[in-house]
Coordinates of C-alpha atoms in Angstrom, one line a residue:
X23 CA 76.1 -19.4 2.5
X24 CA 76.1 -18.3 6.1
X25 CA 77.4 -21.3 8.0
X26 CA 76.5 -22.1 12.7
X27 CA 76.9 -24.7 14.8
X28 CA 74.7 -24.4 17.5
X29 CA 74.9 -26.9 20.5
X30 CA 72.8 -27.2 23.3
X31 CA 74.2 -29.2 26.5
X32 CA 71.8 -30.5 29.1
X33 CA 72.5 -32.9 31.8
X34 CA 71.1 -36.1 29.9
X35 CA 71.2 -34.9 26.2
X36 CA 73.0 -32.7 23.8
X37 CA 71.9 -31.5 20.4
X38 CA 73.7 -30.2 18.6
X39 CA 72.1 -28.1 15.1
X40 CA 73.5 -26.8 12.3
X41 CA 71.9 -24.0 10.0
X42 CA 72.4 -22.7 6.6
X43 CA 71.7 -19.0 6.4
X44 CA 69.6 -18.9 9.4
X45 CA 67.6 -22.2 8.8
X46 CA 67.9 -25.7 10.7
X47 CA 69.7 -27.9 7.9
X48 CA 71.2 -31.0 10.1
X49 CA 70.8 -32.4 13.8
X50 CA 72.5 -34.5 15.7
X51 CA 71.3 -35.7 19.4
X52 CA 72.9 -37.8 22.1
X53 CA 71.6 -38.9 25.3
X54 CA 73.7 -40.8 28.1
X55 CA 71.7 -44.6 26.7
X56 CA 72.1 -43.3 23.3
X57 CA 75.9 -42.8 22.6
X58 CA 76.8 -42.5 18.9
X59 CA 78.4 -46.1 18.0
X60 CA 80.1 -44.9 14.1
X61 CA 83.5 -45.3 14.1
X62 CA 84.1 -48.0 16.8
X63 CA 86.2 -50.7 16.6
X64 CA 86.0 -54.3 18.1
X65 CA 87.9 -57.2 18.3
X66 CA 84.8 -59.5 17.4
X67 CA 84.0 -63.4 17.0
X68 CA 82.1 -64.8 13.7
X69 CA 78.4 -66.1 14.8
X70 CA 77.3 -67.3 11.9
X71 CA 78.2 -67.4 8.3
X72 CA 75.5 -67.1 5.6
X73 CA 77.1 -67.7 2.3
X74 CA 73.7 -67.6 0.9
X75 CA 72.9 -64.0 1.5
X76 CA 77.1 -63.2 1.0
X77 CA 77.1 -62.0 4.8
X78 CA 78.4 -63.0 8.3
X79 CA 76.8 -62.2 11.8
X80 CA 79.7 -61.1 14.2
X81 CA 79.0 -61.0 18.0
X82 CA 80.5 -57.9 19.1
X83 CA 78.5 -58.4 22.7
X84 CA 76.1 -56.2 21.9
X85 CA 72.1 -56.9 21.9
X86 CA 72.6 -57.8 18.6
X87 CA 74.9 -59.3 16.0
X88 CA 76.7 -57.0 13.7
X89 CA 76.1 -57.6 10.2
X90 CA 79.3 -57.8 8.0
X91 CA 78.7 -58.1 3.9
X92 CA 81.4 -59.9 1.9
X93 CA 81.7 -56.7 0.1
X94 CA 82.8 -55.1 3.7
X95 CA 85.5 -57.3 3.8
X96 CA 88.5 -55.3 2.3
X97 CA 92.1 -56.6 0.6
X98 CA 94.0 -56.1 3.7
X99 CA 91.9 -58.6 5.1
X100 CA 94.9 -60.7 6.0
X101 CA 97.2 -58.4 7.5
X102 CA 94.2 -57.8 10.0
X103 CA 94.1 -61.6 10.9
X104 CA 97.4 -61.4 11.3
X105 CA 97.3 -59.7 14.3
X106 CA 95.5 -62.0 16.5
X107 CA 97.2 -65.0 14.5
X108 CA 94.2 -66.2 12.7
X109 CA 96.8 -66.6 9.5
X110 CA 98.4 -69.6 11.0
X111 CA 95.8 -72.3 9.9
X112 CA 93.2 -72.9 7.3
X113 CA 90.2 -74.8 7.8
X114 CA 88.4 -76.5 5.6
X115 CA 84.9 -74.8 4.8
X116 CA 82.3 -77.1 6.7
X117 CA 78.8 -76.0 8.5
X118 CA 79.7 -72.7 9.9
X119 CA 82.4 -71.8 8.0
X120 CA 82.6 -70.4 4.5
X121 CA 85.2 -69.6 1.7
X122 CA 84.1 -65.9 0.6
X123 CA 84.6 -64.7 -2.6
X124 CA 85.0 -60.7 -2.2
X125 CA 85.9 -58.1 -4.5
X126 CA 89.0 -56.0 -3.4
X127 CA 89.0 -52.6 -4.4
X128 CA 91.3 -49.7 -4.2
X129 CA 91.7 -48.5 -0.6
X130 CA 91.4 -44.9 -1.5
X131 CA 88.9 -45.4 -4.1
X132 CA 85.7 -42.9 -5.3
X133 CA 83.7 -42.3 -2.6
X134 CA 85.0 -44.2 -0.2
X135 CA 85.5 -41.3 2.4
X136 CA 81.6 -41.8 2.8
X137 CA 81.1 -45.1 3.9
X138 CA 81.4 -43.8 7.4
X139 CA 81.3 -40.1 6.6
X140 CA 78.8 -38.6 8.7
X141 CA 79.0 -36.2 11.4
X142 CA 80.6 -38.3 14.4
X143 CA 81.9 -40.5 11.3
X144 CA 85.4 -42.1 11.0
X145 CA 85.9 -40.6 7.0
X146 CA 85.5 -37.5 5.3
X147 CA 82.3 -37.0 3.8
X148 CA 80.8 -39.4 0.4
X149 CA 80.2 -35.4 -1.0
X150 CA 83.8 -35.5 -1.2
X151 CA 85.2 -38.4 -2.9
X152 CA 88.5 -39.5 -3.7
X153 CA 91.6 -38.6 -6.5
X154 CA 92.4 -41.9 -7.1
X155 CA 90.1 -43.8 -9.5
X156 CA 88.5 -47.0 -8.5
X157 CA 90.7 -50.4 -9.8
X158 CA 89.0 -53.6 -10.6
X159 CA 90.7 -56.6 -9.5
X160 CA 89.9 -60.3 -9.9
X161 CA 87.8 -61.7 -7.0
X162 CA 89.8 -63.6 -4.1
X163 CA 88.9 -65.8 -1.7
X164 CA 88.6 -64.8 1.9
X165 CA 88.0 -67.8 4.8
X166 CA 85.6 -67.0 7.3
X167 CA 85.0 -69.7 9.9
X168 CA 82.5 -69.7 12.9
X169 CA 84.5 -68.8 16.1
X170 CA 86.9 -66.7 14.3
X171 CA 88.0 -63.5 16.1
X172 CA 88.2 -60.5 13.5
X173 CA 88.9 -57.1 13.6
X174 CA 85.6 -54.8 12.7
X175 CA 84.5 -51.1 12.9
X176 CA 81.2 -50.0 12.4
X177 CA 79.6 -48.2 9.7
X178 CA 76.1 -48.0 10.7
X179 CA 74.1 -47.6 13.5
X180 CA 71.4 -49.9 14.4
X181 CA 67.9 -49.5 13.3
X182 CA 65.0 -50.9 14.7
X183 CA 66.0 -54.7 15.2
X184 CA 68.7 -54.7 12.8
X185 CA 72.2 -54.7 14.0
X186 CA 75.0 -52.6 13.2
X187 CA 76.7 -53.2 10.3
X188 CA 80.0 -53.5 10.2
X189 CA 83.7 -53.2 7.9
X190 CA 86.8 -54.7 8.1
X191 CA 88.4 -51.7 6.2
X192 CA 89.5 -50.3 9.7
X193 CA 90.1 -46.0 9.7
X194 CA 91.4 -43.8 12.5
X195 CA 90.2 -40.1 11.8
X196 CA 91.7 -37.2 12.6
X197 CA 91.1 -33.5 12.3
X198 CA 92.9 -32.9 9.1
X199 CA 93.7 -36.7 7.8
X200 CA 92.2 -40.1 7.9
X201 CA 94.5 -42.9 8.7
X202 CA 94.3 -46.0 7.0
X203 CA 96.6 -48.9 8.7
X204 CA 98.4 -51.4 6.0
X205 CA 97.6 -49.5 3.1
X206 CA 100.4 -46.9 1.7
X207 CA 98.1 -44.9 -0.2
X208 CA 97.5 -41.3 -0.2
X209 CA 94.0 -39.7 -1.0
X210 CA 93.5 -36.5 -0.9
X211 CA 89.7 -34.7 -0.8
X212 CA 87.9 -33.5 -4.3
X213 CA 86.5 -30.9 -2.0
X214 CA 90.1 -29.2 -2.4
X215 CA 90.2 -27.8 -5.7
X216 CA 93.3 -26.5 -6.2
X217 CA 96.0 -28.5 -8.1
X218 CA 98.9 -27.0 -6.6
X219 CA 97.4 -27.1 -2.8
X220 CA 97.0 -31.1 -3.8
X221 CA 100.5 -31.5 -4.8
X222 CA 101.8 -29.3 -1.8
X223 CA 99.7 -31.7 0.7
X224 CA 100.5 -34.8 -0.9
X225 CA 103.6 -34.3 -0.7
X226 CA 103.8 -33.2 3.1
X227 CA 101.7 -36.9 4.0
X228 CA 103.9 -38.9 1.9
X229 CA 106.8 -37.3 3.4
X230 CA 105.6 -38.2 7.0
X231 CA 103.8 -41.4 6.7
X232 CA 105.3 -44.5 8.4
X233 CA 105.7 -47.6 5.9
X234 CA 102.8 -49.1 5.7
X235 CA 100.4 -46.5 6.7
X236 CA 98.0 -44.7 3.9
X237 CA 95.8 -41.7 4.8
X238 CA 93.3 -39.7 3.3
X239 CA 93.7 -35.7 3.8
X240 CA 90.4 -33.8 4.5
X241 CA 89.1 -30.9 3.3
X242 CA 89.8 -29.0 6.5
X243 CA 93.7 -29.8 6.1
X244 CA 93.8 -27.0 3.5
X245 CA 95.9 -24.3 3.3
X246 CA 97.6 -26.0 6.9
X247 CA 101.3 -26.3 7.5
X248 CA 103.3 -29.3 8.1
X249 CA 103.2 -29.1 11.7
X250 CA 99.6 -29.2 12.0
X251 CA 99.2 -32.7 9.5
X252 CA 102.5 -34.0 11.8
X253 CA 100.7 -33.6 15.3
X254 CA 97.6 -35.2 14.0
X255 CA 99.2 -38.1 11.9
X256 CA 101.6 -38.8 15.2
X257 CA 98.3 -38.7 17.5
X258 CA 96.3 -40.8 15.1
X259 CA 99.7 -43.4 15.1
X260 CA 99.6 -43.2 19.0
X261 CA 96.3 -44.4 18.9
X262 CA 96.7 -47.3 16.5
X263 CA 99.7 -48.5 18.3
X264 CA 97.5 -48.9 21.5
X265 CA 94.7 -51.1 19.7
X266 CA 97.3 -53.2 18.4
X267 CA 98.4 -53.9 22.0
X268 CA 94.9 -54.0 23.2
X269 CA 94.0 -57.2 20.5
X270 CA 97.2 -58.8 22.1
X271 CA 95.8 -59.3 25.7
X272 CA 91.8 -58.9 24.8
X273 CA 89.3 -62.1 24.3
X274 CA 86.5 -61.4 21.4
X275 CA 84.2 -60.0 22.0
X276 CA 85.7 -56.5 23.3
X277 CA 85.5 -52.7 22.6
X278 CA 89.3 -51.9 21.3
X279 CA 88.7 -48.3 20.1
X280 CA 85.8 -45.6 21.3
X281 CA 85.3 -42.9 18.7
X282 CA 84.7 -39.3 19.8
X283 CA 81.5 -38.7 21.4
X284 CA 78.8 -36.9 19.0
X285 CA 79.8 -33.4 19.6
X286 CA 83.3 -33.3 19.4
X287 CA 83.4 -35.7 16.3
X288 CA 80.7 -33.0 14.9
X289 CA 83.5 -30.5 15.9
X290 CA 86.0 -32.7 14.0
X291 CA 84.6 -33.0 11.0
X292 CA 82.3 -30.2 10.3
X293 CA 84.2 -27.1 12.1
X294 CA 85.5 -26.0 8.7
X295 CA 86.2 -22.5 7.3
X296 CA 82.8 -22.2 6.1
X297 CA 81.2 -21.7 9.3
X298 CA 81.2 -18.9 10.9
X299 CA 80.9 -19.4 14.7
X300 CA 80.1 -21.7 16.8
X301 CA 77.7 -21.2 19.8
X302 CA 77.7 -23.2 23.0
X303 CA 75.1 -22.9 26.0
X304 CA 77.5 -25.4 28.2
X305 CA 80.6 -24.0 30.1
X306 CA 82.2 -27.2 30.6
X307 CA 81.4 -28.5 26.9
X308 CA 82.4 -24.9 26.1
X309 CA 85.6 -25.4 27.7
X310 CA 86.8 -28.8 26.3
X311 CA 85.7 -27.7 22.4
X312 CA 88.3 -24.8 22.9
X313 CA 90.8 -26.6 24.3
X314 CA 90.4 -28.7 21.0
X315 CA 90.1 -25.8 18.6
X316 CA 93.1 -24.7 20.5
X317 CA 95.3 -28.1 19.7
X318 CA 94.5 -28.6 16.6
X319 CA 93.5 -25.2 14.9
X320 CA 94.2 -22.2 17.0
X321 CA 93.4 -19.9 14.3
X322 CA 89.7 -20.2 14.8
X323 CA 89.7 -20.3 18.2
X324 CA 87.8 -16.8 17.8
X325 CA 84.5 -18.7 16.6
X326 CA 84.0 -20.2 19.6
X327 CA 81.3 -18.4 21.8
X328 CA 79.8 -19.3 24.9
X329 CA 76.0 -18.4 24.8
X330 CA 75.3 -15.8 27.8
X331 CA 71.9 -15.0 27.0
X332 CA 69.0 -15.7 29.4
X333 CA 66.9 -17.3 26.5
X334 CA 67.3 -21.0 25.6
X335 CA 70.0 -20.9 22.7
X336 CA 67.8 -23.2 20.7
X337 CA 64.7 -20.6 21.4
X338 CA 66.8 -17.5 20.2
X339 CA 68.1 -19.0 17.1
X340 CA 64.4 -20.0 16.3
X341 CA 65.5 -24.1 16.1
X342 CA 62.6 -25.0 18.8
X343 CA 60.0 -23.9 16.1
X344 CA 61.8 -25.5 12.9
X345 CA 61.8 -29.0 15.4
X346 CA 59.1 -28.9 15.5
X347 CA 58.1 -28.7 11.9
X348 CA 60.3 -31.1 11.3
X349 CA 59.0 -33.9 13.2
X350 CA 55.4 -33.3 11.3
X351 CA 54.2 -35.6 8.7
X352 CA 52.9 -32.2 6.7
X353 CA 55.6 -29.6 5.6
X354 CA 53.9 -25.9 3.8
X355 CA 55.9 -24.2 1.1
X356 CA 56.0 -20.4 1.8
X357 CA 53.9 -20.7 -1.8
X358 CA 51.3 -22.6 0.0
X359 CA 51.7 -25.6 -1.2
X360 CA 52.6 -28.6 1.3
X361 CA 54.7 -32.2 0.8
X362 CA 53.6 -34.8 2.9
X363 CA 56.2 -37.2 4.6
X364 CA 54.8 -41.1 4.4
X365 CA 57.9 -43.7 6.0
X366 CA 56.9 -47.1 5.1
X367 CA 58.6 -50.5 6.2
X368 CA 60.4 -50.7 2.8
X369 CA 60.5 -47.0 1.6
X370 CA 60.1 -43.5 2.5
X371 CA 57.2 -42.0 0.3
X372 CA 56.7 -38.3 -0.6
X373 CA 53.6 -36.4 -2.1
X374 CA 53.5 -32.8 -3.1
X375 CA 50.8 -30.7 -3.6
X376 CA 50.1 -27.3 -4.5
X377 CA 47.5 -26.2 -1.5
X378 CA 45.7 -24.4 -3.7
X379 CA 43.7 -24.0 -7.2
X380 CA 45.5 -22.2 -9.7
X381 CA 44.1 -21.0 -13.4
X382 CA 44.6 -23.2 -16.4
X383 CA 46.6 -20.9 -18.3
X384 CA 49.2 -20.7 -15.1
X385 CA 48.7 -24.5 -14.4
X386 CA 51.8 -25.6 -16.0
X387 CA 54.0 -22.9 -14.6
X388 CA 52.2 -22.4 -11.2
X389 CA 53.4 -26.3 -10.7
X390 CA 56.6 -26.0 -12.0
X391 CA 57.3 -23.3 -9.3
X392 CA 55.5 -25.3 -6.6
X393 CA 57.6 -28.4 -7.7
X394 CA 60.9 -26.3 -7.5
X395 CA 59.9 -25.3 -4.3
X396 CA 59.2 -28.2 -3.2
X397 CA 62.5 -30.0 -4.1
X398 CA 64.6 -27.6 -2.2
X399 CA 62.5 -28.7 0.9
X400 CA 62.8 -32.1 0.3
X401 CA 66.6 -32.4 0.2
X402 CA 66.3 -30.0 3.1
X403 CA 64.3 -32.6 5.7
X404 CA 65.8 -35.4 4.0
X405 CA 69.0 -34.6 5.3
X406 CA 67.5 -32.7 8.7
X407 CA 65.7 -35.9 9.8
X408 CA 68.3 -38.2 8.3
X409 CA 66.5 -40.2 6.0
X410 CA 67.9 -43.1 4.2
X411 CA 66.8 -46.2 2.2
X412 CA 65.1 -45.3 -0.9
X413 CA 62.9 -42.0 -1.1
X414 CA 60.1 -41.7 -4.0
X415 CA 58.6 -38.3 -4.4
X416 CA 55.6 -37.8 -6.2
X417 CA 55.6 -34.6 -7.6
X418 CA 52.5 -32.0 -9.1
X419 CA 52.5 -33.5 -12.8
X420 CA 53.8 -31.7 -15.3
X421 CA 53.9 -31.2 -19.3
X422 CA 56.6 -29.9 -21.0
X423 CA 59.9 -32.0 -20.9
X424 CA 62.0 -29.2 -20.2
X425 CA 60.3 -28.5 -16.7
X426 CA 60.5 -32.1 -16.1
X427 CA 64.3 -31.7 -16.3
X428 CA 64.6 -28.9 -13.8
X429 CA 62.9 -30.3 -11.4
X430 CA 65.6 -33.1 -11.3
X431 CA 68.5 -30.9 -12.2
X432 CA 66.8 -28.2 -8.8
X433 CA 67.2 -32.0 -6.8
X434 CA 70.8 -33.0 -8.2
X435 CA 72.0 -29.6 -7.0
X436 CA 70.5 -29.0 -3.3
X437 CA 71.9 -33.0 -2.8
X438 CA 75.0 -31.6 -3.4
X439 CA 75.2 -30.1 0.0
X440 CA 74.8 -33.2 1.3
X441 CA 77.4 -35.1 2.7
X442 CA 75.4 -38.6 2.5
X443 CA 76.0 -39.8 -0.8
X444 CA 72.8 -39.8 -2.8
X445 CA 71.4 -41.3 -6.4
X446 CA 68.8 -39.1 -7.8
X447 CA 67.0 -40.7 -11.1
X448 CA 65.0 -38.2 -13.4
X449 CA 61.4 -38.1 -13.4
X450 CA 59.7 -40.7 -14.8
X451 CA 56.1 -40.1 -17.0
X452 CA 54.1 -40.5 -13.8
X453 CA 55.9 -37.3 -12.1
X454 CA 58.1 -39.9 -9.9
X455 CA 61.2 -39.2 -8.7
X456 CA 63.4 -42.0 -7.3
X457 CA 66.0 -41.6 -4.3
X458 CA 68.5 -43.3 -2.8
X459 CA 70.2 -42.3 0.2
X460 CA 72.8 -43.4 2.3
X461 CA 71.9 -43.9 6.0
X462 CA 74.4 -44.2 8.7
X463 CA 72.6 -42.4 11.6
X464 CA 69.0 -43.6 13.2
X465 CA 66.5 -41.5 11.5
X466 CA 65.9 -38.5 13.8
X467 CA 62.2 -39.6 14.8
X468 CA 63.8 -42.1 16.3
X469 CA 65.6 -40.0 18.7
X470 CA 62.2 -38.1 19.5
X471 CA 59.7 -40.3 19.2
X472 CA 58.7 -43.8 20.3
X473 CA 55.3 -46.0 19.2
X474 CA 52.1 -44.9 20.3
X475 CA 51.1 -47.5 23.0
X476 CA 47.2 -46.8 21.8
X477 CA 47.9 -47.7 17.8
X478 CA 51.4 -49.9 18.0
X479 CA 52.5 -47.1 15.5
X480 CA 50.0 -47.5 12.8
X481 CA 48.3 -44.1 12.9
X482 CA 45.2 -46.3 13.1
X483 CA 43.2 -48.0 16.3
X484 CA 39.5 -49.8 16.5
X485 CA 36.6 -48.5 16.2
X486 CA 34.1 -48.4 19.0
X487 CA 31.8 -50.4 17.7
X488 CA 34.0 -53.2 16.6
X489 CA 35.3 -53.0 19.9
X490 CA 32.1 -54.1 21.0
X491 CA 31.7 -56.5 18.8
X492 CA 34.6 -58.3 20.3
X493 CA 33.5 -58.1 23.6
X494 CA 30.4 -60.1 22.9
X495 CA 32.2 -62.5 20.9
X496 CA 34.4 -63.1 24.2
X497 CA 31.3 -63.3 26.2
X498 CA 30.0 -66.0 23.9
X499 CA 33.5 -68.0 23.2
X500 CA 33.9 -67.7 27.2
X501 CA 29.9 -69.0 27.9
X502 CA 31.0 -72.0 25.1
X503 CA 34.1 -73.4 26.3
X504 CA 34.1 -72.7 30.6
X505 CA 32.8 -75.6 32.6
X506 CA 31.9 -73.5 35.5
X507 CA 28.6 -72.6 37.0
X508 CA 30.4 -69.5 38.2
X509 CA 28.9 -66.8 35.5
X510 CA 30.1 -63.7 37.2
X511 CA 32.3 -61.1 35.5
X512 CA 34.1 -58.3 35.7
X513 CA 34.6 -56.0 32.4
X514 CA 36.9 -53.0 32.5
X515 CA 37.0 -50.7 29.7
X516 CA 38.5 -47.4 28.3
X517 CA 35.6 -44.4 29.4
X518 CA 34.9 -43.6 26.2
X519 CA 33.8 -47.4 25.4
X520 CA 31.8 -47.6 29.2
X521 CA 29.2 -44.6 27.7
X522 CA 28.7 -46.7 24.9
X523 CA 27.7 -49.7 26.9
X524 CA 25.9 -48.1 29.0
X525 CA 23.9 -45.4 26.7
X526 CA 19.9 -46.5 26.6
X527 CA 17.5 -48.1 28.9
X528 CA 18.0 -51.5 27.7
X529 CA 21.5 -51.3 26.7
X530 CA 24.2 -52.8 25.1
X531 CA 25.8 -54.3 28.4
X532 CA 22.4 -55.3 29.3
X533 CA 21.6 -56.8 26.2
X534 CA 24.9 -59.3 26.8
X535 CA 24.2 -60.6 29.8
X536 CA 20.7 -61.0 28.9
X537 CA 21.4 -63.3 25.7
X538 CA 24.5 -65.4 27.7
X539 CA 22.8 -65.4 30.6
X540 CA 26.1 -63.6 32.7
X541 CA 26.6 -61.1 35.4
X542 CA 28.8 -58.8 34.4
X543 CA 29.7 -55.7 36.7
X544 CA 31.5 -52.7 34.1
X545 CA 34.6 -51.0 35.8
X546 CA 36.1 -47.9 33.9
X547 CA 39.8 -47.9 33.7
X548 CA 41.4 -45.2 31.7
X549 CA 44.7 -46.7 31.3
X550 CA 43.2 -49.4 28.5
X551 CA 43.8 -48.2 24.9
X552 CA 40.0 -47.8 23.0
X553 CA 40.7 -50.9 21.4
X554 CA 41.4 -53.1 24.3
X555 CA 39.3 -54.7 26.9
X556 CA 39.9 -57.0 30.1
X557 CA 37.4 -59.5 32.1
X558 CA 38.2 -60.8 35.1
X559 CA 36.6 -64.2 36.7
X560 CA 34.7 -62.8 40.2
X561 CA 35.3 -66.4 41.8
X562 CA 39.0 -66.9 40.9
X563 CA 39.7 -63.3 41.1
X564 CA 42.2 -63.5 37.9
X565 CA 42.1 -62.0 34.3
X566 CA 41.1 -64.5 32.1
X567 CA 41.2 -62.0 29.1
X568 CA 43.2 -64.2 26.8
X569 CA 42.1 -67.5 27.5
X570 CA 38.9 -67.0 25.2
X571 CA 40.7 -64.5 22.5

């Protein structure tokens, strides 16, 4: 598979896009409002402790609390605290404060890389978990009181009016290693298959690590010498040392650690062997990922090109096009079949359908090929535009058991690509498949796209007619409840709604202030949505719109 990163740097936004033989298959974007917030660590204060829901609310001054699960809240807890002193008394658990029972687990455990292992991400991707096998350990208590500064870094980025959600399981990442503070275990990547590379690498780390330090090495650290893993470990040190000395001398809430922005962490932790060049339409951007490259693995500094051509790099690698597609809610299969992409408040929902009739006989086998298809290009967008939560896919029905299983066993192996860690359960007797994915990211429509003002979002507005309907109800509420003598109005409406009111001899406009006895003088305004109407009082020259809703 034919690996590019392509980035495109513009004065207020930079997107970066990488494809998989020639197609778009993941894209990141960040504008100067919108910097990526994965990976950063604050010194923070507890809001609000809900034992009820096993969570705390930590002010991090941001617009919103972070939100930090008892499960988030790892073994080293205490050495944490330590550092800004919180060890040296223990409240008793009143309103605002509560005992929390959470369940330590290994520090370099399965999966555990993929918590925050997206590109920009502090930890090596969830497709590439861990040696060391998860160890169960009895519960412990962990005090939590209101006021309490702790350290956090966050995991997710906020969504809609949720928060970010936080960890206290705090990680520095590097190019080739991970660095875990207090830990003094070594992970090492399942990506890396070979035994003896393991051992070799394992050995290197251990050799070099501070007392109480752990790491994780990355896939990228393969096949590198011990120089390269000592520069990054002494860097990644460098930087710890300075947030311990910033959560001396900061008050909660503060910013102690800024993780790379979204293109150099992309750079970071997807510039691996397997891709094969990286193209860059910036000078200065091109400048600083070389000097990078250069630092950390000169070797490759040959895959770095600066994009010369005249045409947009996104219009000559044909990503414009594919952006397009991939912001639609209707996706065709080059078979002619199409899946349709439905995101719901609790669920992303998607349909798949063949486009076309096809003879009984083939019936079975013309949807098992349309079903294939279509699975591919589902794991595809899922990971293009980022979607997490839970994912149901209905797909065309079929028969035979045996096709029912390689639809799921098509699904299980395209996911493997991705680096989000994903749940895939067969299909069930209704053709449903049921997803789980892990989000970290906003969901790219989010980055493209805001609410229609017109439909709030919905897809959906009023009707003409029951438009009009509401503005005779108005009139009437308005004739019902005002005291005044004063019956003079002035009604301003979306065009579109003014012909309606307007078509006939005796008309509809007519009709209203014949029956409520009003004056009511119709003023076009073609900023007003088709649903939406205002009237405005002649005499007190106000809108008085709401008063009679």
């Amino acid at each position: 598979m034919r690996k590019e990163i392509l980035i495109n740097a513009a004065a207020n936004e930079t997107r970066i896009a990488i494809t998989e033989d020639g197609r778009l298959a993941e894209l990141f974007v960040e504008t100067a409002n919108k910097e990526k917030m994965v990976g950063d660590i604050y010194l923070g204060r507890v809001a609000k402790v809900m034992p009820g829901i096993k969570a705390a609310f930590i002010d991090l001054g941001l617009q919103q609390d972070g939100f930090l699960h008892f499960s988030d809240i790892g073994n080293r807890f205490e050495e944490y605290s330590a550092m800004i002193g919180d060890e040296d008394e223990e409240p008793e658990p009143t309103d605002g404060n509560a005992v929390v029972a959470a369940e330590p687990t290994s520090p370099v455990r399965e999966g555990a890389v993929g918590r925050t292992g997206q590109a920009g991400a502090s930890r090596e991707p969830a497709s590439a978990p861990q040696e060391s096998v998860p160890v169960r350990q009895p519960q412990r208590e962990v005090q939590l009181t209101k006021g309490q500064e702790i350290i956090v870094q966050i995991i997710k980025e906020p969504v809609g009016k949720k928060g970010v959600r936080v960890t206290s399981e705090v990680s520095l990442a590097g190019r080739f290693l991970v660095l875990l503070p207090f830990d003094g275990k070594v992970g090492i990547s399942k990506k890396i298959s070979s035994f003896k590379e393991k051992r070799r690498l394992r050995k290197i780390v251990q050799g070099i690590l501070p007392e109480g330090f752990g790491a994780i090495i990355r896939t990228v650290a393969e096949e590198k010498e011990e120089e390269s893993l000592k520069n990054d470990l002494e860097d990644l040190i460098q930087t710890w040392r300075k947030i311990e000395e910033s959560v001396k001398t900061e008050k909660a809430p503060a910013l102690l650690y800024k993780d790379m922005a979204t293109t150099s962490s992309v750079i970071r932790d997807l510039f691996s062997n397997d891709v094969s060049r990286v193209v860059v339409d910036g000078k200065k951007l091109f400048r600083e990922i070389r000097a990078y490259i250069k630092y950390t693995s000169p070797q490759v500094l040959e895959k770095i090109e600066f994009h010369k051509d005249r045409a947009p790099i996104f219009d000559k690698f044909g990503i414009e096009k594919e952006l397009e597609a991939s912001l639609a809610r209707k996706v065709w299969l080059k078979s002619g079949g199409y899946i349709i992409i439905e995101p719901t408040e609790a669920m992303v929902v998607i349909d798949v359908n063949s486009g076309r009739y096809a003879a009984k006989k083939e019936q079975e086998q013309n949807s098992l090929r349309t079903d294939l298809e279509a699975a591919r290009e589902i794991c595809r967008q899922l990971r293009l535009r980022d979607i997490g939560g839970i994912i149901v896919c209905d797909f065309i029905d079929l028969d035979e058991e045996k096709n029912k299983r390689a639809v799921f066993e098509q699904l299980k192996k395209e996911f493997r690509k991705d680096r989000a860690k994903v749940t895939v359960l067969p299909m069930t007797e209704f053709g449903l498949v049921q997803i789980t994915r892990q989000r970290v990211r906003q969901n790219i429509l989010h980055s493209f796209t805001e609410p229609c003002p017109a439909c709030g979002g919905t897809g959906l507005v009023r009707s003409k007619t029951t438009t009009l309907n509401d503005v005779e109800r108005w009139v009437s509420r308005f004739k019902a409840e005002t005291k005044t003598k004063e019956f003079r109005l002035i009604l301003r409406v979306n065009p579109d709604l003014a012909v309606l009111l307007r078509d006939g001899t005796y008309n509809r406009l007519r009709k209203i202030m014949v029956k409520y006895f009003v004056l009511v003088k119709l003023e076009v305004d073609p900023s007003l949505p088709h649903g939406e109407f205002r009237v405005i009082s002649r005499r007190q020259e106000k809108d008085i719109t709401d008063q009679y809703k």
